[in-house]
Short mmCIF file of C-alpha atoms and ligand atoms in Angstrom, two decimals:
data_model
loop_
_atom_site.label_atom_id
_atom_site.label_comp_id
_atom_site.label_asym_id
_atom_site.label_seq_id
_atom_site.Cartn_x
_atom_site.Cartn_y
_atom_site.Cartn_z
CA MET A 239 -43.29 306.99 -57.92
CA SER A 240 -46.64 308.45 -57.44
CA LYS A 241 -46.36 311.98 -55.91
CA ARG A 242 -46.92 312.78 -52.51
CA THR A 243 -50.68 313.58 -51.63
CA VAL A 244 -51.64 316.59 -49.50
CA LEU A 245 -55.26 317.29 -47.85
CA ILE A 246 -55.57 321.21 -46.64
CA THR A 247 -58.77 322.29 -44.97
CA GLY A 248 -60.16 325.70 -45.16
CA CYS A 249 -58.64 326.77 -48.56
CA SER A 250 -60.89 329.73 -49.46
CA GLU A 251 -59.55 332.47 -51.62
CA GLY A 252 -57.55 334.81 -49.77
CA GLY A 253 -56.71 332.69 -46.72
CA ILE A 254 -53.57 330.83 -45.38
CA GLY A 255 -54.87 327.31 -46.60
CA ALA A 256 -55.23 328.72 -50.44
CA ALA A 257 -51.85 330.08 -50.31
CA LEU A 258 -50.56 326.38 -48.65
CA ALA A 259 -52.07 324.67 -51.35
CA VAL A 260 -50.53 326.64 -54.13
CA ALA A 261 -46.98 326.02 -52.29
CA PHE A 262 -47.66 322.55 -51.99
CA HIS A 263 -48.45 322.09 -55.68
CA ASN A 264 -45.56 324.64 -56.72
CA ALA A 265 -43.35 322.09 -54.69
CA GLY A 266 -44.71 319.30 -57.03
CA LEU A 267 -47.33 317.57 -54.30
CA LYS A 268 -50.54 316.31 -55.64
CA VAL A 269 -53.08 318.85 -53.48
CA ILE A 270 -56.55 318.23 -52.51
CA ALA A 271 -57.82 321.50 -51.28
CA THR A 272 -60.86 321.71 -49.45
CA ALA A 273 -63.51 324.40 -48.21
CA ARG A 274 -66.83 324.36 -47.17
CA ASN A 275 -67.93 326.51 -50.10
CA ILE A 276 -66.34 325.32 -53.60
CA ASN A 277 -66.78 328.44 -55.16
CA LYS A 278 -64.18 330.06 -52.87
CA MET A 279 -61.31 327.71 -54.58
CA THR A 280 -61.98 328.72 -58.19
CA ASN A 281 -58.59 330.51 -58.12
CA LEU A 282 -57.01 327.29 -57.19
CA ALA A 283 -59.02 324.94 -59.51
CA ALA A 284 -57.77 327.25 -62.15
CA LEU A 285 -54.18 326.53 -61.47
CA GLY A 286 -55.06 322.54 -61.98
CA ILE A 287 -55.36 321.91 -58.15
CA GLU A 288 -57.95 319.40 -57.31
CA THR A 289 -60.58 320.96 -55.11
CA MET A 290 -63.25 319.33 -53.01
CA VAL A 291 -66.24 320.42 -50.74
CA LEU A 292 -65.66 319.84 -46.79
CA ASP A 293 -66.94 321.16 -43.76
CA VAL A 294 -65.00 320.35 -40.89
CA LEU A 295 -68.06 320.73 -38.52
CA SER A 296 -70.16 318.13 -40.30
CA GLU A 297 -69.55 314.34 -39.89
CA GLU A 298 -71.36 313.89 -43.19
CA SER A 299 -69.03 316.33 -45.15
CA ILE A 300 -65.87 314.57 -43.37
CA GLN A 301 -67.12 310.79 -44.57
CA ASP A 302 -67.87 311.90 -47.76
CA ALA A 303 -64.73 313.42 -48.42
CA ALA A 304 -62.94 310.28 -47.12
CA SER A 305 -64.88 308.14 -49.30
CA LYS A 306 -63.32 309.86 -52.62
CA ILE A 307 -59.67 310.04 -51.39
CA LYS A 308 -57.80 306.75 -51.63
CA LYS A 309 -54.40 307.79 -50.84
CA LEU A 310 -53.02 310.51 -48.25
CA ASP A 311 -49.30 311.38 -47.44
CA ILE A 312 -49.90 314.88 -45.44
CA LEU A 313 -53.00 316.17 -43.61
CA VAL A 314 -53.27 319.95 -42.98
CA ASN A 315 -55.89 321.02 -40.45
CA ASN A 316 -55.92 324.73 -41.33
CA ALA A 317 -59.54 325.73 -40.91
CA GLY A 318 -60.33 328.07 -38.25
CA ALA A 319 -61.86 331.23 -36.84
CA GLY A 320 -61.75 333.93 -34.02
CA TYR A 321 -64.23 335.20 -31.51
CA ASN A 322 -63.25 337.99 -29.70
CA GLN A 323 -64.91 338.90 -26.72
CA THR A 324 -64.44 340.47 -23.42
CA THR A 325 -64.12 337.00 -20.97
CA SER A 326 -67.06 338.10 -19.07
CA ASP A 327 -69.11 338.56 -21.79
CA LEU A 328 -68.52 335.58 -23.68
CA ASP A 329 -71.16 333.70 -25.06
CA ILE A 330 -70.60 330.31 -24.04
CA ALA A 331 -72.68 328.66 -27.07
CA LYS A 332 -70.58 330.58 -29.40
CA ALA A 333 -67.06 329.70 -27.74
CA LYS A 334 -68.35 326.09 -27.90
CA GLU A 335 -68.56 326.28 -31.43
CA LEU A 336 -65.44 328.04 -31.83
CA TYR A 337 -63.83 324.85 -30.03
CA ASP A 338 -65.91 322.57 -32.09
CA LEU A 339 -63.86 324.07 -35.15
CA ASN A 340 -60.84 325.08 -33.62
CA VAL A 341 -60.20 321.79 -31.77
CA TRP A 342 -62.47 319.12 -32.41
CA SER A 343 -62.66 319.26 -36.01
CA ALA A 344 -59.27 318.80 -36.40
CA VAL A 345 -59.17 315.74 -34.24
CA ARG A 346 -62.10 314.07 -36.17
CA MET A 347 -60.43 314.75 -39.37
CA ILE A 348 -56.96 313.24 -37.83
CA GLN A 349 -59.37 309.98 -36.67
CA VAL A 350 -60.94 309.55 -39.90
CA PHE A 351 -57.82 310.11 -41.86
CA LEU A 352 -55.50 308.04 -40.13
CA PRO A 353 -56.17 304.75 -42.06
CA LEU A 354 -54.75 306.47 -45.10
CA LEU A 355 -51.93 308.08 -43.48
CA LEU A 356 -51.28 304.69 -41.84
CA MET A 357 -50.90 303.38 -45.60
CA SER A 358 -48.48 306.03 -46.82
CA GLU A 359 -44.91 304.95 -47.46
CA SER A 360 -43.95 308.53 -47.82
CA SER A 361 -43.21 310.14 -44.49
CA PRO A 362 -46.69 310.43 -43.45
CA THR A 363 -47.54 313.71 -41.47
CA ILE A 364 -50.15 315.55 -39.55
CA VAL A 365 -49.78 319.61 -39.68
CA ASN A 366 -52.10 320.98 -37.30
CA GLN A 367 -52.43 324.99 -37.56
CA THR A 368 -52.59 326.74 -34.02
CA SER A 369 -51.42 329.90 -33.30
CA VAL A 370 -48.73 332.10 -31.51
CA LEU A 371 -51.75 333.13 -29.32
CA SER A 372 -51.68 329.19 -28.17
CA VAL A 373 -48.79 330.66 -25.84
CA VAL A 374 -49.55 334.04 -24.85
CA GLY A 375 -52.90 335.05 -23.20
CA VAL A 376 -54.01 338.33 -24.88
CA PRO A 377 -56.95 340.23 -23.68
CA TRP A 378 -60.69 340.15 -25.27
CA GLN A 379 -59.24 336.71 -27.41
CA THR A 380 -59.29 334.53 -24.47
CA ALA A 381 -61.70 332.01 -26.25
CA TYR A 382 -59.61 332.02 -29.37
CA GLY A 383 -56.27 331.62 -27.57
CA SER A 384 -57.40 329.09 -25.52
CA SER A 385 -59.00 327.00 -28.31
CA LYS A 386 -55.37 327.24 -29.76
CA ALA A 387 -53.66 326.18 -27.18
CA ALA A 388 -56.03 323.32 -26.87
CA LEU A 389 -54.98 322.08 -30.03
CA ALA A 390 -51.46 322.75 -29.25
CA SER A 391 -51.86 320.48 -26.18
CA ILE A 392 -53.27 317.79 -28.25
CA THR A 393 -50.79 318.17 -31.22
CA SER A 394 -48.12 317.50 -28.66
CA GLY A 395 -49.29 314.65 -27.00
CA LEU A 396 -50.54 313.04 -30.31
CA ARG A 397 -46.99 313.61 -31.91
CA TYR A 398 -45.77 311.01 -28.86
CA GLU A 399 -48.94 308.80 -29.47
CA LEU A 400 -47.98 308.52 -33.33
CA ALA A 401 -44.36 307.92 -32.95
CA PRO A 402 -44.58 304.13 -33.05
CA PHE A 403 -46.28 304.52 -36.12
CA ASN A 404 -43.80 306.83 -37.97
CA ILE A 405 -46.28 309.66 -38.38
CA ASN A 406 -44.83 312.91 -38.02
CA VAL A 407 -46.95 315.55 -36.05
CA ILE A 408 -45.89 319.47 -36.83
CA GLU A 409 -47.74 322.23 -35.41
CA LEU A 410 -47.75 325.75 -37.01
CA LYS A 411 -47.69 328.42 -34.47
CA THR A 412 -48.68 330.90 -37.03
CA ALA A 413 -47.96 334.56 -36.26
CA LEU A 414 -49.70 337.65 -37.98
CA ILE A 415 -50.78 336.72 -41.88
CA ALA A 416 -52.98 339.34 -43.94
CA SER A 417 -55.77 336.86 -44.66
CA LYS A 418 -59.54 337.07 -44.51
CA PHE A 419 -59.48 336.31 -40.71
CA LEU A 420 -60.29 339.71 -39.61
CA GLU A 421 -63.60 339.74 -42.04
CA LYS A 422 -65.23 336.72 -40.44
CA PRO A 423 -68.14 337.19 -38.06
CA GLY A 424 -66.47 336.02 -34.96
CA VAL A 425 -64.26 338.90 -35.45
CA SER A 426 -65.78 341.78 -37.72
CA GLU A 427 -69.05 341.25 -35.68
CA SER A 428 -67.93 341.36 -32.43
CA ILE A 429 -69.58 344.10 -30.01
CA LEU A 430 -69.05 344.76 -26.43
CA PRO A 431 -72.74 344.23 -24.71
CA GLU A 432 -74.38 346.96 -23.02
CA LYS A 433 -74.46 345.61 -19.99
CA SER A 434 -70.56 344.98 -19.89
CA ILE A 435 -68.59 346.19 -17.11
CA TYR A 436 -66.32 347.23 -19.67
CA ALA A 437 -69.07 349.36 -21.18
CA PRO A 438 -67.61 353.09 -20.41
CA ALA A 439 -64.37 352.04 -22.41
CA LYS A 440 -66.85 350.78 -25.38
CA SER A 441 -65.42 353.41 -27.75
CA VAL A 442 -61.92 351.82 -27.14
CA LEU A 443 -62.96 348.32 -27.10
CA ASN A 444 -65.19 347.98 -30.02
CA PRO A 445 -62.60 348.62 -32.53
CA THR A 446 -60.18 346.68 -30.67
CA LEU A 447 -62.33 343.88 -30.73
CA HIS A 448 -62.49 344.22 -34.91
CA TYR A 449 -58.72 344.05 -34.78
CA ALA A 450 -59.02 347.48 -36.29
CA ASP A 451 -54.74 348.16 -35.84
CA LEU A 452 -54.11 345.01 -37.50
CA SER A 453 -56.26 345.47 -40.50
CA SER A 454 -53.57 345.65 -43.65
CA LYS A 455 -51.04 343.96 -41.43
CA GLY A 456 -49.35 340.68 -41.29
CA ALA A 457 -47.18 338.91 -43.66
CA ASP A 458 -47.83 337.86 -47.24
CA PRO A 459 -49.87 334.77 -47.05
CA ALA A 460 -47.78 333.11 -50.22
CA GLN A 461 -44.38 334.11 -48.67
CA TYR A 462 -45.26 332.44 -45.28
CA ALA A 463 -46.80 329.67 -47.44
CA LYS A 464 -43.65 328.88 -49.23
CA GLU A 465 -41.68 329.09 -46.28
CA VAL A 466 -44.13 326.54 -44.26
CA VAL A 467 -43.95 324.04 -47.02
CA GLY A 468 -40.23 324.27 -47.36
CA ASP A 469 -40.19 323.74 -43.52
CA VAL A 470 -42.73 320.51 -43.79
CA LEU A 471 -41.15 318.93 -46.82
CA LYS A 472 -37.73 318.75 -44.85
CA LYS A 473 -36.31 315.03 -44.35
CA ASN A 474 -36.57 315.92 -40.63
CA PRO A 475 -39.14 318.63 -40.47
CA PRO A 476 -39.21 320.75 -37.13
CA LYS A 477 -41.96 319.43 -34.87
CA VAL A 478 -43.10 323.37 -34.37
CA ILE A 479 -43.03 326.09 -37.06
CA TRP A 480 -42.81 329.69 -36.01
CA ARG A 481 -43.71 331.73 -38.79
CA GLY A 482 -45.62 334.96 -39.76
CA GLU A 483 -45.04 338.76 -38.67
CA GLY A 484 -43.80 338.73 -35.54
CA ALA A 485 -43.17 335.09 -34.87
CA THR A 486 -39.59 335.16 -34.02
CA GLN A 487 -40.05 337.81 -31.23
CA LEU A 488 -42.99 335.78 -29.83
CA TRP A 489 -40.91 332.71 -29.81
CA LEU A 490 -38.10 334.60 -27.81
CA SER A 491 -40.56 335.64 -25.37
CA THR A 492 -41.22 332.13 -24.53
CA MET A 493 -37.75 331.98 -23.09
CA LEU A 494 -38.05 335.02 -20.96
CA PRO A 495 -40.51 336.10 -17.63
CA GLU A 496 -43.92 337.04 -18.79
CA ARG A 497 -43.34 340.94 -17.76
CA PHE A 498 -40.84 341.36 -20.82
CA ILE A 499 -43.86 341.18 -22.85
CA ASN A 500 -46.41 342.91 -20.63
CA GLY A 501 -46.10 346.06 -22.45
CA ALA A 502 -46.47 344.69 -25.89
CA ILE A 503 -49.56 342.94 -24.88
CA SER A 504 -50.97 345.91 -23.18
CA LYS A 505 -50.46 348.23 -26.34
CA ILE A 506 -52.20 345.62 -28.59
CA SER A 507 -54.94 345.13 -26.40
CA HIS A 508 -55.18 348.81 -25.34
CA LEU A 509 -55.54 347.75 -21.99
CA ASN A 510 -54.25 351.04 -20.52
CA GLU A 511 -56.87 353.25 -22.67
CA VAL A 512 -59.58 350.71 -21.54
CA GLU A 513 -58.12 351.12 -17.63
CA LYS A 514 -58.17 354.94 -17.72
CA LEU A 515 -61.88 355.05 -19.09
CA ILE A 516 -63.16 352.66 -16.68
CA LYS A 517 -61.19 354.05 -13.79
CA GLN A 518 -62.29 357.91 -14.42
N1 NAP B 633 -54.52 335.10 -40.10
C1 NAP B 633 -53.75 334.92 -38.90
O1 NAP B 633 -52.98 336.18 -38.76
C2 NAP B 633 -53.57 333.63 -38.40
C3 NAP B 633 -52.72 333.37 -37.20
C4 NAP B 633 -52.54 332.26 -36.59
C5 NAP B 633 -53.49 331.27 -36.88
N2 NAP B 633 -54.25 331.56 -37.96
C6 NAP B 633 -54.91 330.45 -38.11
O2 NAP B 633 -55.14 329.78 -39.40
C7 NAP B 633 -55.97 329.20 -40.14
C8 NAP B 633 -56.66 330.12 -41.12
O3 NAP B 633 -56.73 331.34 -40.99
P1 NAP B 633 -57.10 332.28 -42.01
O4 NAP B 633 -55.99 333.56 -41.40
O5 NAP B 633 -56.38 331.98 -43.36
O6 NAP B 633 -58.20 332.99 -41.81
P2 NAP B 633 -59.23 332.77 -43.08
O7 NAP B 633 -59.00 333.50 -44.39
O8 NAP B 633 -60.96 333.21 -42.31
O9 NAP B 633 -59.39 331.36 -43.44
C9 NAP B 633 -60.36 330.47 -42.51
C10 NAP B 633 -60.64 329.07 -43.59
O10 NAP B 633 -61.21 328.22 -42.73
C11 NAP B 633 -62.45 328.07 -43.00
N3 NAP B 633 -63.50 327.61 -42.57
C12 NAP B 633 -64.20 328.05 -41.19
N4 NAP B 633 -65.21 327.33 -40.82
C13 NAP B 633 -64.94 326.17 -41.52
C14 NAP B 633 -65.69 324.76 -41.77
N5 NAP B 633 -66.71 324.66 -40.70
N6 NAP B 633 -65.34 323.91 -42.31
C15 NAP B 633 -64.43 323.90 -43.31
N7 NAP B 633 -63.65 325.06 -43.65
C16 NAP B 633 -63.85 326.23 -42.44
C17 NAP B 633 -62.82 329.51 -44.04
O11 NAP B 633 -63.93 329.26 -44.76
P3 NAP B 633 -65.13 330.01 -45.21
O12 NAP B 633 -64.14 331.35 -46.09
O13 NAP B 633 -66.24 329.51 -45.84
O14 NAP B 633 -65.37 330.73 -43.78
C18 NAP B 633 -61.62 329.36 -44.51
O15 NAP B 633 -61.36 328.84 -45.67
C19 NAP B 633 -57.10 329.25 -39.05
O16 NAP B 633 -57.13 327.99 -38.19
C20 NAP B 633 -56.51 330.54 -38.01
O17 NAP B 633 -56.85 330.32 -36.78
C21 NAP B 633 -54.34 332.63 -38.55
#
């Protein structure tokens, strides 16, 4: 029997996609690791993993990749990014670009690769990478959180739509992982506009927009990926996989009234300090 084949988007070195590629490879699957810059996957190529250029925002790039792939059993939509800003100062053009990446690129990948998944005789599966922020609204991260909530909603509806075709649809509700996420422009270059209503609190907000507190925190991507791959390859995989630092606490909080996590949300967003500076 030929090996199950998995395609993963966003596999740049140091990120979750790369760790998932290694974990699926170690589990004995044929992995097609993709990223928009092939030079960011030399570590994977060195392990014997097939690498391919795929910019999920480019129809041409998606079609080019699809023309080279003849068999697919698991599609992992992992590529994504953040954009932190106070909602009143969001650049709508940037927020729409974020939605193109975090929501619509995943949908387009599913549309294009569905014919191959329909031909799969080995538990065809779609895995969408959302976030724990898809269920918890957090200040200054509303563009990102809402994009992940949109993908979570699409993932739930799609699960019903594809049930008649026996395609599994899995959501990764991922919590904090130590990746390159914080180094990307949408996070590392976020800055409060001078005219913001929050300007009096910029000394607190600017580092918060960069997730300064979270740098050097988060679960090890390799350990996370090993656990996720173990879940996905189960005979009856869970529909929603909660993994990463703090995932269990957040999962529990979804069953409690919102007031139980108000304090934690205020703390990570430095809301009390912001409020004090604004009101002084
Ligand atoms: N880290 C966390 O704590 C965390 C928590 C929950 C969910 N997530 C989600 O997990 C996924 C992976 O993030 P990460 O933490 O591993 O961050 P990362 O290290 O920045 O990885 C993001 C990946 O997405 C790729 N990407 C961005 N735009 C792309 C495009 N147009 N086409 C193809 N690939 C593109 C990046 O490529 P470049 O290297 O070229 O930018 C990179 O390979 C994201 O969807 C993120 O939202 C992360």
